[in-house]
Amino acid sequence: MKFLPSQLLFFFQNKTTRKNMVLLAKFIAFIFSIIVLYSICFHLLMLYEGREFSWVTGVYWTLTVMSTLGFGDITFSTDLGLLFTIMVLGSGVILLLIMLPFTFIQFFYSPWLEAQSKSRTPRELPEDTSGHIIITCLDPITEKLVAKLKRREFEYVLVVGELHQAAELYDAGYKVVVGDPEDPETYYRLRVENAALVVATSDDMINTSVAFTVREITRTVPIVTSANHENSLDILQFPGNTHVFQFAKMLGHAMGNRTLGLGRPVNFVSSFDRLHIAEISAVQTSLGGKNLVDIGMREKTGVTVVGLWEKGKFQVPRPETVISSTTLLLLAGTAKQLDRFEELYANGKEMHAAGAPVLILGGGRVGLAVAETLEEHQISYRIVEKRPNLTAGKGEMFIEGDAADIKVLEQAGVMETKTVIITTHNDAMNIYLAFYCRQLRPEIQIISRATNERSVAKLHMAGADLVLSYASMGANSIINILKNDEISMFTEGLNIFRRPMPRSLVGKNLVQSHIRQSTGCSVIAIKSAGKLIVGPDPLISLKEREELILIGTTEAELAFLDRF
């Protein structure tokens, strides 16, 4: 009931609604007059037949006949009375059973529902709103971004052009405002001059329009836009203070960099100050079959194993954990520490010999970016693409055909390759191809793209060794604009985050804190007095004004926040 005043306000503010209400009132008055007229005629005809009834009985008879209930307790005995009954019955069917419901729904019920939607989906923000993020398009990237903003307690608003869509998103838990993303008036009502960021991830044309529209009002608020085409970069950057990301190209480069045998064995996936997060496959090391406690990695190199991927599942490292040949190690350390790790443990084995090209399934923007990365490292590849316009005249490295066809895959070298990279934008197709390639070659490395977060677990189950999330990569890139001290991870499901030292941990050391055992998070660094301590000694005492830098899954991060 607390929304009733605002709903009534929206309802009666509309001129068309007020006009419709007048028409509805006139129609109801007309029906009432017909009922009165029929009641009078009923009395006259009954007097004609020599009978007399009360006025209430006349109204009762009229309503029962017009509504087709017809109890039959009062009937006429003359033909004139029967003809009158037929007329009352016919007009009742038309007025009460056909016209009244239609008129009520058209003139009252539909406008009332619209008023309810408008009251739930505002068209402007309060005047004192500031520090908020304006999002102009909902897609996999911004869906993930909203989830991250909520966790970090950032205020945001999603601009939606259609009222019906806005109501659906509101019911789904999003903060929405109805407005045209290309109309300057919308941004005045969104208090854009006080916003922290504007995010536009639609197509290049709409993003350009949004950027110039915002710059009509303010030249200081940062704008983040996505660019689907290389030619759009200069145009999108023209309004100034605009961060333009080619997310598809970034994803392709990240996938290509994870190919076995590409460059140095250790692959850097994230950096913060002196801290680096890196990945390396156990097959590229001499660690297979050993457990972590026997290796003594921290003592010898200073590098910390902060996580392990085993057949697509993230595992928290424990002293007794045994490294298998299929394990992907996630390491944390400084550049020198990681160099020392390579010297001691990397076997330097060449993973892609001549005649064994990397197989790329999908020749779109992501696939071409993967190929660009491989070319930079002089690694041969084959691209399978079924669209003729993308393969025509491209040479022997492009193979036209359906990747689900075994003959096409064999022609591309699936039985010889060491790595398959799946880059299509269709997650269902990626799951199918990952499973198919895993059945054909159980021992190869499979890297896959995931457009939607919900597909990540399915891709791992289908056989993908590593899944890179388009949504997570885009959302992390945008979050870094808001907080440049955030640390990006493109691998879905893992977060690196910073938290002030909890009071309950002050005076304790990491061993006594039981952070890893109780939450699943690993402390990879401590920031103390402006200095970053990478791979901190587990026995050092934790101080009040220090910051913890941790890594863990989303569930582990939430567990840490709940506990500490």
Coordinates of C-alpha atoms in Angstrom, one line a residue:
M1 CA 0.0 0.0 0.0
K2 CA 2.9 2.3 0.4
F3 CA 3.1 2.7 -3.4
L4 CA -0.6 3.6 -3.8
P5 CA -0.2 7.4 -3.6
S6 CA 2.6 7.4 -6.2
Q7 CA 0.5 5.1 -8.4
L8 CA -2.5 7.3 -8.1
L9 CA -0.3 10.3 -8.9
F10 CA 1.0 8.7 -12.1
F11 CA -2.5 7.6 -13.0
F12 CA -4.3 10.9 -12.8
Q13 CA -1.4 13.0 -14.2
N14 CA -1.9 11.6 -17.7
K15 CA -4.4 13.7 -19.7
T16 CA -5.4 10.7 -21.8
T17 CA -6.1 8.7 -18.7
R18 CA -8.3 11.5 -17.3
K19 CA -10.2 11.6 -20.6
N20 CA -10.7 7.9 -20.6
M21 CA -12.0 8.0 -17.0
V22 CA -14.6 10.5 -18.1
L23 CA -15.7 8.3 -21.0
L24 CA -15.8 5.2 -18.7
A25 CA -18.0 7.2 -16.2
K26 CA -20.3 8.3 -19.0
F27 CA -20.7 4.7 -20.2
I28 CA -21.5 3.4 -16.7
A29 CA -24.0 6.2 -16.3
F30 CA -25.6 5.1 -19.6
I31 CA -25.9 1.5 -18.4
F32 CA -27.4 2.8 -15.2
S33 CA -30.0 4.8 -17.1
I34 CA -30.8 1.7 -19.3
I35 CA -31.4 -0.3 -16.1
V36 CA -33.7 2.4 -14.7
L37 CA -35.6 2.6 -18.0
Y38 CA -36.0 -1.2 -18.2
S39 CA -37.3 -1.3 -14.6
I40 CA -40.0 1.3 -15.4
C41 CA -41.0 -0.6 -18.5
F42 CA -41.1 -3.8 -16.3
H43 CA -43.6 -2.2 -14.0
L44 CA -45.8 -0.9 -16.8
L45 CA -46.0 -4.3 -18.6
M46 CA -46.7 -6.1 -15.3
L47 CA -49.6 -3.6 -14.7
Y48 CA -50.8 -4.4 -18.2
E49 CA -50.9 -8.1 -17.3
G50 CA -52.7 -7.3 -14.1
R51 CA -49.8 -7.8 -11.7
E52 CA -47.9 -5.4 -9.4
F53 CA -44.3 -5.6 -8.0
S54 CA -42.1 -3.3 -6.0
W55 CA -39.5 -1.0 -7.5
V56 CA -36.7 -3.2 -6.0
T57 CA -38.2 -6.2 -7.7
G58 CA -38.1 -4.3 -11.1
V59 CA -34.4 -3.6 -10.7
Y60 CA -33.8 -7.2 -9.6
W61 CA -35.6 -8.6 -12.6
T62 CA -33.7 -6.2 -15.0
L63 CA -30.3 -7.2 -13.6
T64 CA -31.0 -11.0 -13.7
V65 CA -32.2 -10.8 -17.3
M66 CA -29.4 -8.5 -18.6
S67 CA -26.7 -10.6 -16.9
T68 CA -28.2 -13.8 -18.4
L69 CA -28.7 -15.3 -14.9
G70 CA -32.5 -15.6 -15.5
F71 CA -33.7 -17.3 -12.3
G72 CA -37.1 -17.7 -13.8
D73 CA -39.0 -16.7 -10.7
I74 CA -40.6 -13.7 -12.4
T75 CA -41.8 -14.1 -16.0
F76 CA -44.2 -12.4 -18.4
S77 CA -47.3 -14.3 -19.7
T78 CA -48.1 -12.1 -22.7
D79 CA -46.2 -12.0 -26.1
L80 CA -45.5 -8.3 -25.5
G81 CA -43.8 -9.1 -22.2
L82 CA -41.8 -11.9 -23.8
L83 CA -40.6 -9.6 -26.6
F84 CA -39.5 -7.1 -24.0
T85 CA -37.6 -9.8 -22.1
I86 CA -35.8 -10.7 -25.4
M87 CA -34.8 -7.1 -25.9
V88 CA -33.5 -6.7 -22.3
L89 CA -31.6 -10.0 -22.6
G90 CA -30.0 -9.0 -26.0
S91 CA -29.0 -5.5 -24.8
G92 CA -27.6 -7.0 -21.5
V93 CA -25.3 -9.4 -23.4
I94 CA -24.0 -6.5 -25.5
L95 CA -23.7 -3.9 -22.7
L96 CA -22.7 -6.0 -19.7
L97 CA -20.9 -9.0 -21.1
I98 CA -19.1 -7.4 -24.1
M99 CA -18.8 -3.7 -23.9
L100 CA -18.4 -3.2 -20.2
P101 CA -15.4 -5.6 -19.7
F102 CA -13.7 -4.2 -22.8
T103 CA -14.3 -0.6 -21.7
F104 CA -13.2 -1.2 -18.2
I105 CA -9.9 -2.9 -19.3
Q106 CA -9.2 -0.3 -22.0
F107 CA -10.0 2.8 -20.0
F108 CA -9.1 1.8 -16.4
Y109 CA -7.3 -1.5 -15.9
S110 CA -4.6 -1.1 -18.5
P111 CA -3.8 2.5 -17.6
W112 CA -3.7 1.4 -13.9
L113 CA -1.2 -1.3 -14.7
E114 CA 0.9 1.2 -16.6
A115 CA 0.7 3.6 -13.7
Q116 CA 2.0 0.8 -11.4
S117 CA 4.9 0.2 -13.8
K118 CA 5.7 3.9 -14.0
S119 CA 5.7 4.2 -10.2
R120 CA 8.1 1.3 -9.9
T121 CA 10.4 2.5 -12.7
P122 CA 11.2 6.1 -12.2
R123 CA 12.2 8.5 -14.9
E124 CA 14.8 10.5 -12.9
L125 CA 17.1 10.3 -10.0
P126 CA 17.0 12.4 -6.8
E127 CA 18.8 15.8 -7.2
D128 CA 21.4 14.9 -4.6
T129 CA 22.5 11.7 -6.4
S130 CA 26.3 11.6 -7.0
G131 CA 29.1 9.1 -7.5
H132 CA 26.8 6.7 -9.4
I133 CA 27.5 4.6 -12.6
I134 CA 25.1 5.1 -15.5
I135 CA 24.8 1.9 -17.7
T136 CA 23.1 2.4 -21.1
C137 CA 22.8 -1.3 -22.2
L138 CA 22.3 -4.6 -20.5
D139 CA 24.4 -7.4 -22.0
P140 CA 26.7 -10.2 -20.5
I141 CA 29.4 -7.7 -19.7
T142 CA 27.1 -5.2 -17.9
E143 CA 25.3 -8.0 -16.1
K144 CA 28.6 -9.1 -14.6
L145 CA 29.5 -5.5 -14.0
V146 CA 26.3 -4.9 -12.0
A147 CA 27.1 -8.0 -9.8
K148 CA 30.5 -6.6 -9.1
L149 CA 29.2 -3.1 -8.4
K150 CA 26.7 -4.5 -5.9
R151 CA 29.5 -6.5 -4.1
R152 CA 31.6 -3.3 -3.9
E153 CA 28.7 -1.2 -2.8
F154 CA 28.8 1.2 -5.8
E155 CA 25.5 2.9 -6.8
Y156 CA 24.4 2.3 -10.4
V157 CA 21.4 2.9 -12.6
L158 CA 20.4 1.1 -15.8
V159 CA 18.8 3.2 -18.6
V160 CA 16.0 1.4 -20.4
G161 CA 14.0 2.8 -23.3
E162 CA 10.9 0.6 -23.0
L163 CA 8.6 0.8 -20.0
H164 CA 7.7 -2.9 -20.2
Q165 CA 11.3 -4.0 -20.3
A166 CA 12.2 -1.6 -17.4
A167 CA 9.4 -3.2 -15.3
E168 CA 10.8 -6.7 -16.0
L169 CA 14.3 -5.6 -15.1
Y170 CA 13.0 -3.9 -11.9
D171 CA 11.3 -7.1 -10.9
A172 CA 14.6 -9.0 -11.6
G173 CA 16.3 -6.8 -9.0
Y174 CA 18.0 -4.1 -11.2
K175 CA 17.9 -0.4 -10.5
V176 CA 16.4 1.1 -13.6
V177 CA 15.3 4.5 -15.0
V178 CA 13.1 4.8 -18.1
G179 CA 14.6 7.1 -20.8
D180 CA 16.1 7.2 -24.2
P181 CA 19.9 6.7 -24.0
E182 CA 20.4 9.1 -26.9
D183 CA 18.3 11.9 -25.5
P184 CA 20.2 14.7 -23.6
E185 CA 17.2 15.2 -21.3
T186 CA 17.6 11.6 -20.0
Y187 CA 21.1 12.4 -18.8
Y188 CA 20.0 15.6 -17.1
R189 CA 17.4 13.6 -15.2
L190 CA 20.1 11.0 -14.4
R191 CA 22.4 13.7 -12.8
V192 CA 25.1 12.8 -15.2
E193 CA 27.3 15.8 -14.2
N194 CA 27.6 14.1 -10.8
A195 CA 28.2 10.6 -12.0
A196 CA 31.4 8.6 -11.5
L197 CA 31.2 6.8 -14.9
V198 CA 29.0 6.3 -18.0
V199 CA 29.1 2.8 -19.6
A200 CA 28.0 2.2 -23.2
T201 CA 28.4 -1.3 -24.5
S202 CA 25.9 -1.4 -27.4
D203 CA 26.9 -1.3 -31.1
D204 CA 29.4 1.3 -32.3
M205 CA 26.8 3.7 -33.7
I206 CA 24.7 3.9 -30.5
N207 CA 27.9 4.1 -28.4
T208 CA 29.1 7.1 -30.4
S209 CA 25.7 8.8 -30.1
V210 CA 25.7 8.2 -26.3
A211 CA 29.3 9.6 -25.9
F212 CA 28.5 12.8 -27.8
T213 CA 25.2 13.2 -26.0
V214 CA 26.9 13.0 -22.6
R215 CA 29.6 15.4 -23.7
E216 CA 26.9 18.0 -24.5
I217 CA 26.2 18.1 -20.8
T218 CA 29.6 17.5 -19.1
R219 CA 33.2 17.1 -20.3
T220 CA 34.6 15.7 -17.1
V221 CA 32.7 12.5 -16.4
P222 CA 34.6 9.5 -17.8
I223 CA 32.9 7.4 -20.4
V224 CA 33.6 3.7 -21.1
T225 CA 32.5 2.4 -24.6
S226 CA 33.0 -0.9 -26.4
A227 CA 34.2 -0.9 -30.0
N228 CA 33.3 -3.8 -32.3
H229 CA 35.3 -2.5 -35.3
E230 CA 38.8 -1.1 -35.6
N231 CA 37.6 1.8 -37.7
S232 CA 35.4 3.0 -34.8
L233 CA 38.2 3.7 -32.4
D234 CA 39.1 7.2 -33.5
I235 CA 35.4 8.2 -33.6
L236 CA 34.7 6.8 -30.2
Q237 CA 37.8 8.5 -28.7
F238 CA 37.0 11.9 -30.2
P239 CA 34.6 13.1 -27.4
G240 CA 37.5 13.0 -24.9
N241 CA 38.0 11.4 -21.5
T242 CA 36.6 8.2 -23.2
H243 CA 38.0 4.7 -22.5
V244 CA 37.4 2.6 -25.6
F245 CA 37.8 -1.2 -25.3
Q246 CA 37.8 -3.8 -28.0
F247 CA 36.6 -6.6 -25.7
A248 CA 36.6 -9.2 -28.5
K249 CA 40.2 -8.5 -29.4
M250 CA 41.3 -8.4 -25.8
L251 CA 39.6 -11.8 -25.2
G252 CA 41.3 -13.3 -28.3
H253 CA 44.8 -12.1 -27.2
A254 CA 44.2 -13.5 -23.7
M255 CA 43.2 -16.9 -25.1
G256 CA 46.1 -16.9 -27.5
N257 CA 48.5 -16.1 -24.6
R258 CA 47.4 -19.2 -22.8
T259 CA 48.5 -21.6 -25.5
L260 CA 51.0 -24.2 -24.4
G261 CA 54.5 -23.4 -25.6
L262 CA 53.7 -19.7 -26.3
G263 CA 56.7 -17.6 -25.3
R264 CA 57.9 -18.2 -21.7
P265 CA 56.5 -21.1 -19.8
V266 CA 54.9 -18.9 -17.1
N267 CA 52.0 -16.9 -18.4
F268 CA 51.3 -13.6 -16.6
V269 CA 47.6 -13.2 -16.3
S270 CA 47.4 -10.2 -13.8
S271 CA 49.6 -7.7 -12.2
F272 CA 49.4 -5.2 -9.3
D273 CA 52.4 -3.1 -8.4
R274 CA 55.2 -5.7 -7.8
L275 CA 52.7 -8.6 -7.5
H276 CA 52.2 -10.8 -10.5
I277 CA 49.6 -13.6 -10.9
A278 CA 50.8 -16.2 -13.4
E279 CA 49.7 -19.6 -14.7
I280 CA 51.7 -22.6 -15.8
S281 CA 50.6 -26.1 -16.9
A282 CA 52.1 -28.9 -14.9
V283 CA 53.1 -30.6 -18.1
Q284 CA 55.5 -27.7 -18.7
T285 CA 57.3 -28.3 -15.4
S286 CA 59.0 -31.1 -13.5
L287 CA 56.4 -31.0 -10.7
G288 CA 54.0 -33.7 -11.9
G289 CA 53.4 -36.4 -9.3
K290 CA 54.8 -34.4 -6.4
N291 CA 52.9 -32.8 -3.5
L292 CA 53.3 -29.2 -2.5
V293 CA 54.9 -29.8 0.9
D294 CA 57.7 -31.8 -0.6
I295 CA 58.5 -29.3 -3.3
G296 CA 59.3 -26.5 -0.9
M297 CA 58.5 -23.9 -3.6
R298 CA 58.1 -20.9 -1.2
E299 CA 61.4 -21.5 0.5
K300 CA 63.3 -22.0 -2.8
T301 CA 61.8 -19.3 -5.0
G302 CA 59.4 -17.1 -2.8
V303 CA 56.6 -18.0 -5.2
T304 CA 53.3 -19.0 -3.6
V305 CA 50.8 -21.5 -5.2
V306 CA 47.5 -19.7 -4.6
G307 CA 45.3 -22.1 -6.6
L308 CA 45.1 -25.1 -8.9
W309 CA 42.8 -25.8 -11.8
E310 CA 42.1 -29.5 -12.1
K311 CA 39.9 -30.5 -15.1
G312 CA 38.1 -27.1 -14.9
K313 CA 37.6 -27.1 -11.1
F314 CA 39.4 -24.6 -8.9
Q315 CA 41.1 -26.2 -5.8
V316 CA 42.5 -24.4 -2.8
P317 CA 46.1 -25.7 -2.4
R318 CA 47.0 -27.7 0.7
P319 CA 50.3 -29.1 1.8
E320 CA 49.3 -32.6 0.8
T321 CA 47.9 -31.7 -2.6
V322 CA 49.5 -33.8 -5.4
I323 CA 50.2 -32.1 -8.7
S324 CA 49.0 -34.2 -11.7
S325 CA 49.9 -33.8 -15.4
T326 CA 46.6 -32.1 -16.0
T327 CA 47.0 -29.5 -13.3
L328 CA 47.1 -25.8 -14.1
L329 CA 49.0 -24.0 -11.3
L330 CA 48.1 -20.4 -10.3
L331 CA 51.2 -18.7 -8.9
A332 CA 51.8 -15.4 -7.1
G333 CA 55.1 -13.6 -6.8
T334 CA 57.4 -10.8 -8.0
A335 CA 58.9 -10.9 -11.4
K336 CA 62.3 -12.1 -10.0
Q337 CA 60.6 -14.8 -8.0
L338 CA 58.7 -16.1 -11.0
D339 CA 62.0 -16.0 -13.0
R340 CA 63.6 -18.2 -10.3
F341 CA 60.6 -20.5 -10.5
E342 CA 61.1 -21.0 -14.2
E343 CA 64.8 -21.7 -13.7
L344 CA 64.1 -24.4 -11.2
Y345 CA 61.0 -26.1 -12.4
A346 CA 60.1 -25.2 -16.0
N347 CA 61.3 -27.9 -18.4
G348 CA 61.4 -25.6 -21.5
K349 CA 59.7 -28.3 -23.6
E350 CA 58.6 -27.1 -27.0
M351 CA 54.9 -27.8 -27.2
H352 CA 54.2 -26.9 -30.8
A353 CA 56.6 -28.4 -33.2
A354 CA 56.5 -27.7 -36.9
G355 CA 53.6 -29.5 -38.6
A356 CA 51.4 -29.4 -35.5
P357 CA 49.5 -26.0 -35.8
V358 CA 47.2 -24.7 -33.1
L359 CA 43.5 -25.3 -34.1
I360 CA 41.2 -22.3 -33.8
L361 CA 37.5 -23.0 -34.2
G362 CA 35.8 -19.8 -35.3
G363 CA 37.1 -17.1 -37.5
G364 CA 35.3 -14.0 -36.1
R365 CA 36.9 -11.1 -34.2
V366 CA 38.0 -13.3 -31.3
G367 CA 39.5 -16.0 -33.5
L368 CA 41.4 -13.5 -35.6
A369 CA 42.8 -11.9 -32.4
V370 CA 44.0 -15.4 -31.3
A371 CA 45.7 -15.9 -34.7
E372 CA 47.3 -12.4 -34.4
T373 CA 48.8 -13.4 -31.0
L374 CA 50.1 -16.8 -32.4
E375 CA 51.6 -15.0 -35.4
E376 CA 53.6 -12.7 -33.1
H377 CA 55.2 -15.8 -31.5
Q378 CA 55.7 -17.5 -34.8
I379 CA 53.4 -20.4 -34.0
S380 CA 51.5 -21.9 -36.9
Y381 CA 47.7 -22.2 -36.7
R382 CA 44.6 -23.3 -38.7
I383 CA 41.2 -21.5 -38.5
V384 CA 38.0 -23.4 -39.1
E385 CA 35.2 -21.1 -40.2
K386 CA 31.9 -22.0 -42.0
R387 CA 31.2 -18.5 -43.4
P388 CA 32.6 -18.3 -46.9
N389 CA 33.0 -14.5 -46.8
L390 CA 35.5 -14.9 -43.9
T391 CA 37.6 -17.6 -45.5
A392 CA 37.7 -16.6 -49.2
G393 CA 41.1 -15.7 -50.4
K394 CA 42.7 -16.0 -46.9
G395 CA 45.1 -18.9 -47.8
E396 CA 45.7 -22.4 -46.4
M397 CA 45.5 -21.2 -42.8
F398 CA 41.7 -20.7 -43.2
I399 CA 39.6 -23.8 -43.7
E400 CA 36.0 -23.4 -44.8
G401 CA 33.6 -25.8 -43.1
D402 CA 31.6 -26.8 -40.1
A403 CA 33.8 -27.5 -37.0
A404 CA 31.3 -30.2 -36.0
D405 CA 32.3 -32.2 -39.2
I406 CA 35.0 -34.8 -38.4
K407 CA 36.4 -34.5 -42.0
V408 CA 36.8 -30.7 -41.6
L409 CA 38.5 -31.2 -38.3
E410 CA 40.9 -33.8 -39.6
Q411 CA 41.7 -31.6 -42.6
A412 CA 42.5 -28.8 -40.1
G413 CA 44.8 -31.1 -38.1
V414 CA 42.8 -32.0 -35.0
M415 CA 44.6 -35.4 -34.7
E416 CA 48.1 -33.7 -34.6
T417 CA 47.5 -30.4 -32.8
K418 CA 48.4 -29.9 -29.1
T419 CA 45.9 -27.1 -28.5
V420 CA 42.4 -26.4 -29.6
I421 CA 41.0 -22.9 -29.1
I422 CA 37.2 -22.5 -29.4
T423 CA 36.1 -18.9 -30.1
T424 CA 32.5 -18.8 -31.3
H425 CA 30.1 -16.5 -29.7
N426 CA 27.5 -19.3 -29.2
D427 CA 28.0 -20.9 -25.9
A428 CA 25.9 -24.0 -26.8
M429 CA 28.2 -24.5 -29.8
N430 CA 31.3 -24.1 -27.7
I431 CA 30.1 -26.8 -25.3
Y432 CA 29.4 -29.1 -28.1
L433 CA 32.8 -28.5 -29.7
A434 CA 34.7 -28.8 -26.4
F435 CA 33.1 -32.2 -25.8
Y436 CA 33.6 -33.4 -29.3
C437 CA 37.3 -32.4 -29.4
R438 CA 37.9 -34.0 -25.9
Q439 CA 36.5 -37.3 -27.2
L440 CA 38.7 -37.2 -30.3
R441 CA 41.8 -36.2 -28.4
P442 CA 41.7 -36.8 -24.6
E443 CA 45.2 -35.4 -24.0
I444 CA 45.1 -32.1 -25.8
Q445 CA 44.8 -28.6 -24.3
I446 CA 41.3 -27.1 -24.9
I447 CA 40.8 -23.4 -24.3
S448 CA 37.2 -22.0 -24.8
R449 CA 35.4 -18.7 -24.7
A450 CA 32.3 -18.3 -22.6
T451 CA 30.0 -15.4 -23.4
N452 CA 27.6 -16.0 -20.5
E453 CA 28.7 -16.7 -17.0
R454 CA 26.2 -19.6 -16.7
S455 CA 28.0 -21.5 -19.4
V456 CA 31.4 -21.7 -17.6
A457 CA 30.7 -24.8 -15.5
K458 CA 29.2 -26.6 -18.5
L459 CA 32.2 -25.9 -20.7
H460 CA 34.5 -27.3 -18.0
M461 CA 32.3 -30.3 -17.7
A462 CA 32.4 -30.8 -21.5
G463 CA 36.2 -31.0 -21.4
A464 CA 37.6 -27.5 -21.6
D465 CA 40.9 -27.1 -19.6
L466 CA 40.6 -23.3 -19.4
V467 CA 37.5 -21.1 -19.9
L468 CA 37.9 -17.4 -20.4
S469 CA 34.8 -15.3 -19.7
Y470 CA 34.0 -12.5 -22.1
A471 CA 31.7 -11.1 -19.4
S472 CA 34.3 -11.2 -16.6
M473 CA 37.0 -9.7 -18.8
G474 CA 34.8 -6.7 -19.8
A475 CA 33.4 -6.2 -16.3
N476 CA 36.9 -6.2 -14.7
S477 CA 38.2 -3.8 -17.3
I478 CA 35.4 -1.3 -16.4
I479 CA 35.9 -1.8 -12.7
N480 CA 39.5 -0.9 -13.1
I481 CA 38.5 2.5 -14.5
L482 CA 36.5 3.1 -11.3
K483 CA 39.2 1.8 -8.9
N484 CA 42.6 1.6 -10.5
D485 CA 43.9 -0.3 -7.5
E486 CA 41.6 -3.2 -8.4
I487 CA 43.2 -6.3 -9.9
S488 CA 41.8 -7.9 -13.0
M489 CA 41.3 -11.6 -13.6
F490 CA 40.0 -12.8 -16.9
T491 CA 39.5 -16.4 -15.7
E492 CA 35.9 -16.8 -14.7
G493 CA 35.1 -17.6 -11.1
L494 CA 38.3 -16.2 -9.5
N495 CA 38.5 -12.8 -7.8
I496 CA 41.5 -10.9 -6.5
F497 CA 40.4 -8.4 -3.9
R498 CA 41.7 -6.0 -1.2
R499 CA 40.3 -5.7 2.3
P500 CA 41.4 -3.6 5.3
M501 CA 42.9 -5.7 8.1
P502 CA 40.0 -7.2 10.2
R503 CA 40.2 -6.3 13.8
S504 CA 39.9 -9.9 14.8
L505 CA 43.1 -10.7 13.0
V506 CA 45.3 -7.9 14.4
G507 CA 48.1 -9.3 16.4
K508 CA 47.8 -12.8 14.9
N509 CA 49.9 -14.3 12.1
L510 CA 48.6 -15.9 8.9
V511 CA 48.9 -19.4 10.4
Q512 CA 46.8 -18.5 13.4
S513 CA 44.2 -16.6 11.2
H514 CA 43.0 -19.8 9.5
I515 CA 41.9 -17.7 6.5
R516 CA 42.5 -20.4 3.9
Q517 CA 40.9 -23.2 6.0
S518 CA 37.8 -21.2 7.0
T519 CA 37.1 -19.3 3.8
G520 CA 39.0 -20.8 0.9
C521 CA 40.8 -17.5 0.2
S522 CA 44.6 -17.2 0.0
V523 CA 46.6 -14.2 1.2
I524 CA 48.9 -13.3 -1.7
A525 CA 50.3 -10.0 -0.4
I526 CA 50.0 -7.5 2.4
K527 CA 50.2 -3.8 2.0
S528 CA 52.0 -2.2 5.0
A529 CA 53.1 1.4 5.3
G530 CA 52.7 2.0 1.6
K531 CA 54.9 -1.1 0.7
L532 CA 53.7 -4.3 -0.8
I533 CA 54.9 -7.5 0.8
V534 CA 54.5 -10.2 -1.8
G535 CA 54.3 -13.8 -0.5
P536 CA 54.3 -12.7 3.2
D537 CA 55.9 -14.9 5.8
P538 CA 53.1 -16.9 7.5
L539 CA 54.6 -16.1 10.9
I540 CA 54.7 -12.3 10.7
S541 CA 52.3 -10.4 13.0
L542 CA 49.4 -8.7 11.3
K543 CA 48.9 -5.0 12.1
E544 CA 45.9 -2.8 12.3
R545 CA 46.5 -0.4 9.4
E546 CA 47.6 -3.0 6.9
E547 CA 45.6 -4.3 3.9
L548 CA 45.2 -7.9 2.8
I549 CA 45.3 -8.8 -0.8
L550 CA 43.5 -12.1 -1.3
I551 CA 42.5 -14.5 -4.1
G552 CA 39.6 -16.9 -4.2
T553 CA 36.4 -17.8 -5.8
T554 CA 33.3 -15.6 -5.6
E555 CA 32.0 -17.9 -2.9
A556 CA 35.3 -17.7 -1.0
E557 CA 35.2 -13.9 -1.1
L558 CA 31.7 -13.9 0.3
A559 CA 32.7 -16.3 3.0
F560 CA 35.6 -14.0 4.0
L561 CA 33.3 -11.0 4.2
D562 CA 30.9 -12.9 6.3
R563 CA 33.5 -14.2 8.7
F564 CA 35.8 -11.2 9.0

